[in-house]
Every structure is written in C-alpha cells, then in structure tokens.
C-alpha cells in the first residue's frame, strides 16, 4: 500500500483502536474508522486553506491524537511533512522564524501556544477547528526528490543535527520488513512512548495502520503507571526502558531474589521450550510491569548492557537487541529462536552489511529510508551516502563466527593518544556497566592527551560501598590492560542528573558526550574527538 494512501486502510479495521495517554492524565481513545473520518475532515479543511500536494507543512508539539491525524492528513494530501522536534511550547517569534527557515506553507501545532498569542501567518493550533490560518506566501523551498514525503530531524550517523529527506519507497519497505519479521496480526498492540518527531515512532503508527494493529501512545512519565492497563504485545524502547526492571532486581534483598536464583537453575537444567514458561512465571514480579501480553521486546538506539538482556531472557521475557538508523531503516535483528546476547543480530533480508578496514559498519540497500540531508547537515552528506547505494553508519562493529553483528562503538568517539593508539571508549564503558552496579558510564580524555577518566552515574553516588566497588573493579582491570587503555581517574555523579531535561541525555536517551564534557569537565576536553 502506498504510504500516501495509508489513511484509507483505517476504515477497513473497525475493531482496531488508538489510545493516547498524556502526561496530565488525559485519555483519548479512537477506533480506526473514527480516526479515518477525522483525517478526511482535516484534509478537507487544509485544502480549503490552500494547502496542497508538494507543500512543506510543519508539525510541532508533544505526542497526541492531533499529531497522528495531522500526519496522516498531510500524507493523504501529498504534502511534505516537516516534523519539528519541539515538544514544549514555543513562542510566536520562534514559530515564525522556523516557518521561514524551512520554507513552510503552514505550521500545525498539537498543543495550545503559551499565553494565547496572535499566531504568525501560516501557524495554526489544531485545537481550533477548522484551523484558522492563511498559508504563507510562496516560500523559498528546497528542490526535493519526488519520492520524499517527509523531513525528519535527527542527530544522524555522525552526531550533529541533520534534516533527513524520508523516502516513501524506503519507509514502505521498512513497514513491510517489520510486519513480516515480527509476524504481526490483529491481536497485536504496539506501545509508543518516544516523541513523534523521532521518526521511528511515526513509522510504528504507519505499521499499525497498514496491518490493522492497536496502537497505544503513552507519555514517558506515565509509561510504567499504565503499561499493565494497556497490555501491549510489542514494546520498543531504549535500554533505559528495561534497565528499570534490572535495577529493581539488583536492589532486592537476598530473600526477595530467590525466584531469580531458581530461574537460573531451571535455565541450566531444562530445555528452553519447557523452562521458559516456568521462568516467566518466576520473573513476573519484575517483568510484569510491562504487562502480561508482551510477546516481543526490542531495544537499541544506545549501547545495551548485556546483563539486562540476559536477565530478561533468564526470566522468560522476550527482550532482543535490534539495530537500525533513520538513514537506512532496520539493519539487523535479533528474533526469537535467532538471538545472541551482546549482538545487534543478523542483517535483515535485503540489507547488505560489511565492515570497512577501519571497523566502520557500511550498509548497502536498494531502499534506504533517507535519500540525503536537507537544511541541516548537508556538508556531511557525501561522507554518509556513498556511491553504489552504500551508507556509512558511523558505528564500529564486527561479525562473529555465527554471522551476528556486534557493535563496539562510534567512530567519532574514538580517542587517539599522543602515541597514536586508538581507544574505543564504548568498550571500556560497557565493561564497567557489565561488572558494576552503575546506571551509566562514560569514558573520556578531558585534557585531550589520551589519559582516560571514567564518569560513573549511580543511584547512591555518595555510598562508600558502591563507589569502592567501582574503584576496585577499575584498579583490577587496569592491571590487565596495556597502559594506553587504563583508566586513570573516576568521577562519580548522581543518577538523577542524567535526564533529557538536563541536556545530558539526547531525545533517544543516549548520553550526550559533548554536554557531559561541558558540564563536568568544562569546555576543554578531548571527549568524543
């Protein structure tokens, strides 16, 4: 089904529904036919305002029912949506500047602007229907390839901000790949938590509409409060979604943890087909927070502690690592019956993956999700989109003997010592996270001379026992490493500061190395050089 016709499929699934649970507790539930009718209505209203095929139209605001209706309506009209990463209220001057910068005919807001101001020309709040605005006069627009249906903004494969030209053909292929690999059916309920301005979350809505699946959209702050009520079957999220359960097991007393110990015994003596259901019952105390119907859990987008995946699988929970990028789509999957902890999985069908001489993962595909950069990041395009349909991911990896791809770090994060030794900090970080009870670790060279400092975030960061545990591990591991890879200093920080709001985490819950360097080490740092 062409992506511009997705909205038509809504009317074919009268029993399916979308649910939206906002941070303020507001709940919106709509059947697919109701969504269809609202999409068609908005299409008519936008046409009446002069919006049509080829126009660039922005969407801004937090996840909501209005966001989905606007997105599907713009698809149906043949517009090019521009998903602005503005989840918080924005002043009128900023709206006007963004509309001009990106050549928008209109900008649709999914929440009321602050203070009820007079909105700039072309800006409309979707809480007022029909939307009252006059399109902006013939703005200057980039020359986009015919297949581009949306522009998304992302950190991209090289870390800086990018405007990505999303391909209809490529996204249709991603939808098809997911539907077939995950064997979705009408009993499935997709959980969506991250912002829609992050393209993966929008594609999950498209997947639900294409295959007739329920979709549940929950504000991150409300996720664990409502998960049991909503009973999702497929959950995708960054590692932090799943580390919550692991941390609860870690903090439990010995008597409370006996089910985990018994599950370990069963895992050792019983075949998986027999032991997994028993282990799942034992683990329900911790994994039950995700609901009782989950059949697939996927995590990626940031380094995944193997101990978290191992714990979930020990407790019979279907957590698997996956690997993809906004530029390419899905690159590798771990799936039930074809999974290896600590790997990103095997390449998905139709994707060629090779490891270059310098260790960078390079992907070859006939249907990339992205056709290049626009507005932001165009200066890096030729280093990412290579001849022959190849895309340089910026990730460092290697294949094991069974064909599973293991990611070991980011090319841009490599630290080079004065003697020319190249150090991949992610490998050192993962070792700390694997061996110690820490929330996150980051290795950097603050002075730029190759001497390594490890920043460690802990829930109880002032506890002598917890800090001594980390220091003892680093002291012991240093004895086993060559001099260039030894960690010379450890900095302990509170877990509570590691948030998106503080700027130390990205919207995808990755540690923002540059922000950490500025905050903790000051401006002069070799982190991420």
Coordinates of C-alpha atoms in Angstrom, one line a residue:
X1 CA 0.0 0.0 0.0
X2 CA 1.5 3.4 -1.0
X3 CA 2.2 5.4 2.1
X4 CA 0.1 8.4 0.9
X5 CA -2.9 6.1 0.9
X6 CA -2.4 4.7 4.5
X7 CA -5.3 6.6 5.9
X8 CA -7.7 4.7 3.6
X9 CA -6.8 1.5 5.4
X10 CA -8.2 2.8 8.7
X11 CA -11.8 2.3 7.5
X12 CA -11.0 -1.4 6.9
X13 CA -10.4 -2.2 10.5
X14 CA -13.4 -1.2 12.6
X15 CA -12.3 -3.2 15.6
X16 CA -8.9 -1.7 16.0
X17 CA -8.2 1.4 18.0
X18 CA -5.6 4.0 19.0
X19 CA -5.2 5.2 22.6
X20 CA -3.4 8.3 23.8
X21 CA -2.5 8.8 27.5
X22 CA -1.0 12.3 28.2
X23 CA 1.2 13.4 31.0
X24 CA -1.7 15.3 32.5
X25 CA -3.7 12.1 32.7
X26 CA -6.0 12.9 29.7
X27 CA -7.0 9.8 27.8
X28 CA -8.2 9.8 24.2
X29 CA -9.5 6.5 22.6
X30 CA -10.5 6.4 18.9
X31 CA -11.5 3.5 16.7
X32 CA -9.8 3.3 13.3
X33 CA -12.9 4.4 11.5
X34 CA -13.1 7.5 13.8
X35 CA -9.5 8.3 13.0
X36 CA -10.2 7.9 9.3
X37 CA -13.1 10.4 9.5
X38 CA -11.0 12.9 11.4
X39 CA -8.2 12.6 8.9
X40 CA -10.5 13.1 5.9
X41 CA -12.1 16.1 7.7
X42 CA -8.7 17.7 8.3
X43 CA -7.7 17.1 4.7
X44 CA -10.7 18.9 3.5
X45 CA -10.1 21.8 5.9
X46 CA -6.4 22.1 4.8
X47 CA -7.4 22.1 1.2
X48 CA -9.9 24.9 1.9
X49 CA -7.0 26.9 3.4
X50 CA -5.0 26.4 0.2
X51 CA -2.7 23.7 1.3
X52 CA -1.9 21.0 -1.3
X53 CA 0.4 18.5 -2.8
X54 CA 4.1 19.4 -2.6
X55 CA 3.7 22.0 0.1
X56 CA 6.0 21.7 3.1
X57 CA 3.9 21.7 6.2
X58 CA 5.4 21.6 9.7
X59 CA 4.0 19.7 12.8
X60 CA 5.2 20.6 16.3
X61 CA 4.2 19.6 19.8
X62 CA 4.0 16.7 22.1
X63 CA 2.6 13.3 21.1
X64 CA -1.2 13.5 20.8
X65 CA -4.1 12.3 18.8
X66 CA -3.9 15.6 16.9
X67 CA -0.3 14.8 15.9
X68 CA -1.3 11.5 14.3
X69 CA -4.4 13.0 12.5
X70 CA -2.2 15.8 11.1
X71 CA 0.5 13.5 9.9
X72 CA -1.9 11.1 8.1
X73 CA -3.8 14.0 6.6
X74 CA -0.6 15.5 5.2
X75 CA 0.3 12.1 3.7
X76 CA -3.1 11.9 2.1
X77 CA -2.8 15.4 0.6
X78 CA 0.7 14.6 -0.8
X79 CA 2.3 17.3 1.3
X80 CA 5.8 17.0 2.6
X81 CA 5.5 17.0 6.4
X82 CA 8.3 18.6 8.4
X83 CA 8.4 17.0 11.9
X84 CA 9.9 19.7 14.2
X85 CA 11.5 18.4 17.5
X86 CA 9.5 21.0 19.5
X87 CA 7.7 19.0 22.2
X88 CA 7.4 22.0 24.5
X89 CA 5.5 25.3 24.0
X90 CA 7.3 27.7 21.7
X91 CA 6.9 31.5 21.4
X92 CA 5.4 33.1 18.3
X93 CA 8.7 34.6 17.1
X94 CA 10.4 31.2 17.1
X95 CA 7.5 29.7 15.1
X96 CA 7.7 32.4 12.6
X97 CA 11.5 32.0 12.3
X98 CA 11.2 28.2 11.8
X99 CA 8.5 28.5 9.2
X100 CA 10.6 30.9 7.2
X101 CA 13.8 28.9 7.6
X102 CA 12.3 25.7 6.3
X103 CA 10.0 27.2 3.7
X104 CA 6.8 26.0 5.3
X105 CA 3.4 26.9 3.8
X106 CA 1.9 26.2 7.2
X107 CA 2.9 25.0 10.7
X108 CA 0.4 22.9 12.7
X109 CA 0.6 22.9 16.5
X110 CA -0.6 20.0 18.5
X111 CA -0.9 22.0 21.8
X112 CA -2.1 25.5 22.6
X113 CA 0.7 28.1 22.4
X114 CA 1.6 29.9 25.6
X115 CA -0.4 32.9 26.6
X116 CA -2.9 32.6 23.7
X117 CA -0.8 35.0 21.5
X118 CA -1.6 36.2 18.0
X119 CA -0.1 33.4 15.9
X120 CA 2.2 34.3 12.9
X121 CA 0.9 33.8 9.4
X122 CA 0.6 30.2 8.4
X123 CA 0.6 28.9 12.0
X124 CA -2.4 27.1 13.4
X125 CA -3.3 25.3 16.6
X126 CA -5.2 22.1 15.9
X127 CA -7.3 22.5 19.0
X128 CA -9.3 25.1 17.0
X129 CA -11.3 23.5 14.1
X130 CA -11.4 24.3 11.3
X131 CA -7.8 25.6 11.7
X132 CA -7.7 29.3 11.1
X133 CA -4.7 30.5 9.2
X134 CA -3.6 31.9 5.9
X135 CA -0.8 30.0 4.1
X136 CA 2.5 31.8 4.0
X137 CA 3.2 33.4 0.6
X138 CA 5.2 31.2 -1.8
X139 CA 8.2 30.5 0.5
X140 CA 11.5 29.5 -1.0
X141 CA 11.8 25.7 -0.9
X142 CA 14.5 23.2 -1.5
X143 CA 14.4 21.1 -4.6
X144 CA 13.4 17.7 -3.2
X145 CA 13.4 14.3 -4.9
X146 CA 9.9 13.2 -6.0
X147 CA 9.9 10.3 -3.5
X148 CA 10.4 12.4 -0.4
X149 CA 7.2 12.6 1.7
X150 CA 8.6 13.9 5.0
X151 CA 11.6 15.7 6.5
X152 CA 12.7 14.5 10.0
X153 CA 15.4 15.9 12.2
X154 CA 17.9 13.6 13.9
X155 CA 21.4 13.6 15.3
X156 CA 22.2 11.4 12.2
X157 CA 25.0 8.9 11.9
X158 CA 27.8 11.4 12.5
X159 CA 26.3 13.0 15.6
X160 CA 25.4 16.6 14.5
X161 CA 21.9 17.7 13.6
X162 CA 20.6 16.5 10.3
X163 CA 17.5 17.2 8.2
X164 CA 16.6 13.9 6.6
X165 CA 14.7 13.5 3.4
X166 CA 12.5 10.5 4.1
X167 CA 11.7 8.2 1.2
X168 CA 8.2 6.8 0.6
X169 CA 9.7 3.7 -1.0
X170 CA 12.2 3.2 1.7
X171 CA 9.7 3.6 4.6
X172 CA 7.2 1.3 2.9
X173 CA 10.0 -1.3 2.8
X174 CA 10.7 -0.8 6.5
X175 CA 7.0 -1.3 7.3
X176 CA 6.9 -4.5 5.2
X177 CA 10.1 -5.8 6.8
X178 CA 8.8 -5.3 10.3
X179 CA 5.4 -6.8 9.6
X180 CA 6.9 -9.9 8.2
X181 CA 9.8 -10.4 10.6
X182 CA 7.6 -9.7 13.7
X183 CA 4.7 -11.7 12.3
X184 CA 2.2 -9.1 13.4
X185 CA -1.5 -9.8 13.4
X186 CA -4.8 -8.2 14.6
X187 CA -4.2 -9.2 18.2
X188 CA -1.1 -7.0 18.5
X189 CA -0.9 -3.8 20.4
X190 CA 2.1 -1.5 19.7
X191 CA 3.4 0.6 22.5
X192 CA 4.7 4.1 21.5
X193 CA 6.4 6.3 24.1
X194 CA 9.1 8.4 22.4
X195 CA 8.3 11.7 20.6
X196 CA 6.7 11.5 17.1
X197 CA 9.3 13.9 15.9
X198 CA 11.6 10.9 16.3
X199 CA 10.8 9.2 13.0
X200 CA 10.8 5.6 14.4
X201 CA 7.7 6.4 16.4
X202 CA 5.8 7.7 13.4
X203 CA 6.7 4.6 11.4
X204 CA 5.2 2.5 14.2
X205 CA 1.9 4.3 13.7
X206 CA 2.2 3.6 10.0
X207 CA 2.9 -0.1 10.8
X208 CA -0.3 -0.2 13.0
X209 CA -2.4 1.4 10.3
X210 CA -1.0 -0.8 7.5
X211 CA -1.6 -4.1 9.3
X212 CA -4.6 -3.2 11.4
X213 CA -2.9 -3.3 14.9
X214 CA -3.9 -1.5 18.0
X215 CA -1.6 1.3 19.0
X216 CA -1.1 2.8 22.4
X217 CA 0.7 6.1 22.9
X218 CA 1.9 6.9 26.4
X219 CA 3.8 9.9 27.8
X220 CA 7.2 8.6 29.1
X221 CA 6.4 9.8 32.6
X222 CA 3.3 7.7 32.7
X223 CA 4.7 4.6 31.0
X224 CA 5.1 2.2 33.9
X225 CA 2.0 3.6 35.6
X226 CA -0.3 2.5 32.7
X227 CA 1.5 -0.4 31.0
X228 CA -0.4 -3.1 32.8
X229 CA -3.7 -1.5 32.0
X230 CA -2.9 -1.1 28.3
X231 CA -1.4 -4.6 27.8
X232 CA 0.9 -4.0 24.8
X233 CA 2.2 -7.0 22.9
X234 CA 5.2 -5.3 21.1
X235 CA 7.4 -2.8 23.0
X236 CA 10.3 -0.9 21.5
X237 CA 12.5 1.4 23.5
X238 CA 16.0 2.5 24.5
X239 CA 17.8 0.4 27.1
X240 CA 16.6 2.7 29.9
X241 CA 13.1 1.3 29.5
X242 CA 14.3 -2.1 30.5
X243 CA 17.1 -1.2 33.0
X244 CA 14.4 -0.2 35.4
X245 CA 13.5 -3.9 36.0
X246 CA 17.1 -4.9 36.2
X247 CA 17.8 -2.2 38.8
X248 CA 14.9 -3.4 40.9
X249 CA 16.3 -6.9 40.9
X250 CA 19.7 -5.5 41.9
X251 CA 18.3 -3.6 44.8
X252 CA 16.2 -6.5 46.1
X253 CA 17.2 -8.4 49.2
X254 CA 18.5 -12.0 49.0
X255 CA 15.2 -13.5 50.1
X256 CA 13.3 -11.4 47.5
X257 CA 15.6 -12.6 44.8
X258 CA 15.0 -16.3 45.2
X259 CA 12.8 -16.5 42.1
X260 CA 15.8 -15.3 40.0
X261 CA 18.1 -17.9 41.5
X262 CA 15.5 -20.6 40.9
X263 CA 15.1 -19.4 37.3
X264 CA 18.8 -19.7 36.8
X265 CA 18.7 -23.3 37.9
X266 CA 15.8 -24.1 35.6
X267 CA 17.6 -22.4 32.7
X268 CA 20.6 -24.7 33.3
X269 CA 18.7 -28.0 33.5
X270 CA 15.6 -27.6 31.3
X271 CA 15.3 -27.1 27.5
X272 CA 14.0 -23.6 26.6
X273 CA 10.6 -24.7 25.3
X274 CA 9.9 -26.3 28.7
X275 CA 11.7 -24.0 31.0
X276 CA 10.8 -20.6 29.6
X277 CA 7.1 -20.6 30.7
X278 CA 8.2 -21.6 34.2
X279 CA 10.9 -18.9 34.3
X280 CA 8.4 -16.4 33.0
X281 CA 6.1 -17.1 36.0
X282 CA 9.0 -16.7 38.4
X283 CA 10.0 -13.4 36.8
X284 CA 6.6 -11.9 36.7
X285 CA 7.3 -9.8 39.8
X286 CA 9.8 -7.7 37.8
X287 CA 8.8 -8.1 34.2
X288 CA 5.0 -7.8 35.0
X289 CA 5.4 -4.0 34.9
X290 CA 5.4 -4.3 31.1
X291 CA 2.0 -6.1 31.1
X292 CA 1.1 -9.8 30.7
X293 CA 0.7 -10.0 26.9
X294 CA 4.1 -8.8 25.7
X295 CA 5.4 -11.2 23.1
X296 CA 8.2 -9.1 21.7
X297 CA 10.5 -6.5 23.3
X298 CA 13.1 -4.7 21.2
X299 CA 15.9 -2.4 22.4
X300 CA 18.6 -0.4 20.7
X301 CA 19.5 3.2 19.8
X302 CA 22.1 3.2 22.6
X303 CA 24.6 0.7 24.0
X304 CA 22.7 -2.1 25.6
X305 CA 24.1 -3.7 28.8
X306 CA 24.3 -7.4 28.1
X307 CA 23.4 -8.2 31.7
X308 CA 20.0 -6.5 31.2
X309 CA 19.2 -8.7 28.2
X310 CA 20.4 -11.8 29.9
X311 CA 18.2 -11.1 33.0
X312 CA 15.1 -10.6 30.9
X313 CA 15.8 -13.8 28.9
X314 CA 16.6 -15.7 32.1
X315 CA 13.1 -14.6 33.4
X316 CA 11.4 -15.8 30.2
X317 CA 10.8 -12.2 28.9
X318 CA 11.3 -11.8 25.1
X319 CA 13.8 -8.9 25.1
X320 CA 16.0 -8.7 22.0
X321 CA 18.6 -6.2 20.7
X322 CA 18.0 -4.6 17.3
X323 CA 19.9 -2.2 15.1
X324 CA 18.8 0.4 12.7
X325 CA 19.2 4.1 11.7
X326 CA 16.9 6.8 10.3
X327 CA 19.1 6.9 7.2
X328 CA 18.7 3.2 6.4
X329 CA 15.8 1.7 8.3
X330 CA 16.3 -1.7 10.1
X331 CA 19.8 -3.1 9.6
X332 CA 19.9 -6.2 11.9
X333 CA 17.5 -8.0 14.2
X334 CA 17.7 -10.5 17.0
X335 CA 14.5 -12.5 16.9
X336 CA 13.0 -15.4 18.9
X337 CA 15.0 -18.5 18.0
X338 CA 17.7 -16.5 16.3
X339 CA 19.2 -14.4 19.0
X340 CA 22.6 -13.8 20.6
X341 CA 23.0 -11.6 23.7
X342 CA 25.6 -8.8 23.2
X343 CA 25.0 -8.7 19.4
X344 CA 22.8 -6.5 17.2
X345 CA 21.5 -9.6 15.4
X346 CA 21.9 -10.8 11.9
X347 CA 21.3 -8.5 8.9
X348 CA 17.7 -8.2 7.9
X349 CA 16.6 -9.5 4.5
X350 CA 17.5 -7.2 1.6
X351 CA 20.3 -5.5 3.5
X352 CA 24.0 -6.0 2.8
X353 CA 26.3 -5.2 5.7
X354 CA 30.1 -5.0 5.6
X355 CA 32.8 -3.9 8.0
X356 CA 35.3 -1.5 6.4
X357 CA 39.0 -1.7 7.1
X358 CA 38.7 0.9 9.9
X359 CA 35.9 -1.1 11.5
X360 CA 33.0 1.1 10.4
X361 CA 29.8 -0.6 9.6
X362 CA 28.7 0.2 6.0
X363 CA 25.3 -0.8 4.7
X364 CA 24.1 -1.5 1.2
X365 CA 20.4 -1.3 0.3
X366 CA 18.2 -0.6 -2.7
X367 CA 15.6 1.0 -0.5
X368 CA 17.1 3.4 2.1
X369 CA 14.7 5.2 4.3
X370 CA 16.5 8.5 3.7
X371 CA 17.6 10.0 0.3
X372 CA 20.0 12.5 1.8
X373 CA 20.1 15.6 4.0
X374 CA 18.5 19.0 3.6
X375 CA 18.5 22.2 5.7
X376 CA 20.9 20.8 8.3
X377 CA 24.0 18.5 7.9
X378 CA 24.3 18.7 4.1
X379 CA 28.1 19.3 4.5
X380 CA 28.4 15.7 5.8
X381 CA 26.2 14.0 3.1
X382 CA 29.0 12.7 0.9
X383 CA 30.7 11.0 3.8
X384 CA 27.5 9.2 4.8
X385 CA 25.8 8.4 1.5
X386 CA 28.4 6.6 -0.6
X387 CA 28.4 5.5 -4.2
X388 CA 26.7 2.2 -5.1
X389 CA 23.8 2.6 -2.7
X390 CA 26.0 2.3 0.4
X391 CA 25.5 4.2 3.6
X392 CA 28.3 4.7 6.2
X393 CA 26.7 4.3 9.6
X394 CA 29.5 5.8 11.8
X395 CA 29.2 2.7 14.0
X396 CA 32.1 0.4 14.7
X397 CA 31.4 -3.3 14.5
X398 CA 32.5 -6.8 13.7
X399 CA 30.8 -10.1 12.8
X400 CA 31.3 -13.2 14.9
X401 CA 31.7 -16.7 13.6
X402 CA 27.9 -17.3 13.6
X403 CA 27.2 -14.2 11.4
X404 CA 25.9 -12.0 14.3
X405 CA 26.9 -8.3 14.1
X406 CA 28.5 -6.9 17.3
X407 CA 28.6 -3.1 17.7
X408 CA 31.6 -1.9 19.6
X409 CA 31.3 1.9 19.5
X410 CA 31.1 5.0 17.4
X411 CA 33.8 6.1 15.0
X412 CA 33.5 9.7 16.1
X413 CA 34.1 8.8 19.8
X414 CA 37.5 7.2 19.2
X415 CA 40.1 8.7 21.5
X416 CA 43.7 9.0 20.0
X417 CA 46.6 9.1 22.4
X418 CA 49.7 11.1 21.8
X419 CA 51.5 7.9 20.8
X420 CA 48.8 7.3 18.1
X421 CA 46.9 4.5 19.9
X422 CA 43.2 4.5 19.1
X423 CA 40.9 3.7 22.0
X424 CA 37.2 2.9 21.7
X425 CA 35.7 4.3 24.9
X426 CA 32.4 2.4 24.5
X427 CA 34.2 -1.0 25.0
X428 CA 35.6 0.3 28.3
X429 CA 32.2 1.8 29.3
X430 CA 30.4 -1.5 28.6
X431 CA 32.9 -3.4 30.7
X432 CA 32.2 -1.1 33.7
X433 CA 28.5 -1.3 33.3
X434 CA 28.7 -5.1 33.0
X435 CA 30.8 -5.6 36.1
X436 CA 29.4 -2.9 38.5
X437 CA 26.1 -1.8 39.7
X438 CA 26.0 1.5 37.9
X439 CA 23.4 3.4 35.9
X440 CA 25.7 4.5 33.1
X441 CA 29.4 5.0 32.5
X442 CA 31.2 7.4 30.0
X443 CA 35.0 7.3 29.3
X444 CA 36.6 10.5 28.0
X445 CA 40.0 12.2 27.8
X446 CA 39.3 15.6 29.4
X447 CA 42.7 17.0 28.8
X448 CA 42.9 15.7 25.3
X449 CA 46.2 13.9 26.0
X450 CA 44.8 10.4 26.0
X451 CA 44.6 10.0 29.8
X452 CA 41.3 8.4 30.5
X453 CA 38.6 9.5 33.0
X454 CA 35.5 7.4 33.6
X455 CA 32.3 9.3 34.7
X456 CA 30.0 6.9 36.5
X457 CA 26.4 7.7 37.4
X458 CA 25.0 5.9 40.4
X459 CA 21.7 6.0 42.3
X460 CA 23.6 6.1 45.6
X461 CA 26.6 8.0 44.4
X462 CA 27.8 9.0 47.8
X463 CA 27.8 5.5 49.2
X464 CA 31.4 4.4 50.1
X465 CA 30.5 0.8 49.4
X466 CA 29.1 1.5 45.9
X467 CA 32.0 3.8 44.9
X468 CA 34.6 1.4 46.3
X469 CA 33.1 -1.4 44.2
X470 CA 33.7 0.6 41.0
X471 CA 37.2 1.7 42.0
X472 CA 38.2 -1.8 42.9
X473 CA 37.0 -3.1 39.5
X474 CA 38.8 -0.4 37.6
X475 CA 42.0 -1.0 39.6
X476 CA 41.9 -4.7 38.9
X477 CA 41.0 -4.2 35.2
X478 CA 43.9 -1.7 34.8
X479 CA 46.3 -4.4 35.8
X480 CA 45.2 -6.5 32.8
X481 CA 45.2 -3.7 30.2
X482 CA 48.0 -2.1 28.3
X483 CA 49.0 1.4 29.6
X484 CA 47.1 3.4 26.9
X485 CA 43.8 1.8 27.9
X486 CA 44.0 2.2 31.6
X487 CA 41.5 4.5 33.4
X488 CA 43.4 7.0 35.5
X489 CA 40.5 8.7 37.2
X490 CA 36.9 8.1 38.2
X491 CA 34.2 10.8 38.7
X492 CA 31.0 9.8 40.5
X493 CA 27.8 11.6 39.6
X494 CA 24.2 11.3 40.8
X495 CA 21.9 9.2 38.6
X496 CA 19.2 11.9 39.0
X497 CA 21.1 14.4 36.8
X498 CA 21.1 12.0 33.8
X499 CA 17.9 13.3 32.1
X500 CA 16.8 14.7 28.8
X501 CA 15.8 17.9 30.6
X502 CA 19.3 18.4 32.0
X503 CA 20.7 18.1 28.5
X504 CA 22.9 15.2 29.5
X505 CA 20.7 12.7 27.6
X506 CA 19.6 13.1 24.0
X507 CA 15.9 12.6 23.0
X508 CA 16.8 8.9 22.3
X509 CA 18.2 8.6 25.9
X510 CA 21.8 8.4 24.7
X511 CA 24.5 10.1 26.8
X512 CA 25.3 13.4 25.1
X513 CA 29.1 13.3 25.3
X514 CA 29.5 16.9 24.4
X515 CA 27.1 18.1 27.0
X516 CA 28.7 15.9 29.7
X517 CA 32.1 17.3 28.7
X518 CA 30.9 20.9 29.0
X519 CA 29.1 20.2 32.3
X520 CA 31.6 18.0 34.1
X521 CA 35.0 18.8 32.6
X522 CA 34.5 22.3 31.2
X523 CA 34.9 23.4 27.6
X524 CA 38.5 22.0 27.2
X525 CA 38.0 18.3 26.7
X526 CA 39.1 15.5 24.3
X527 CA 35.8 13.6 24.8
X528 CA 34.4 12.4 21.5
X529 CA 37.2 13.8 19.5

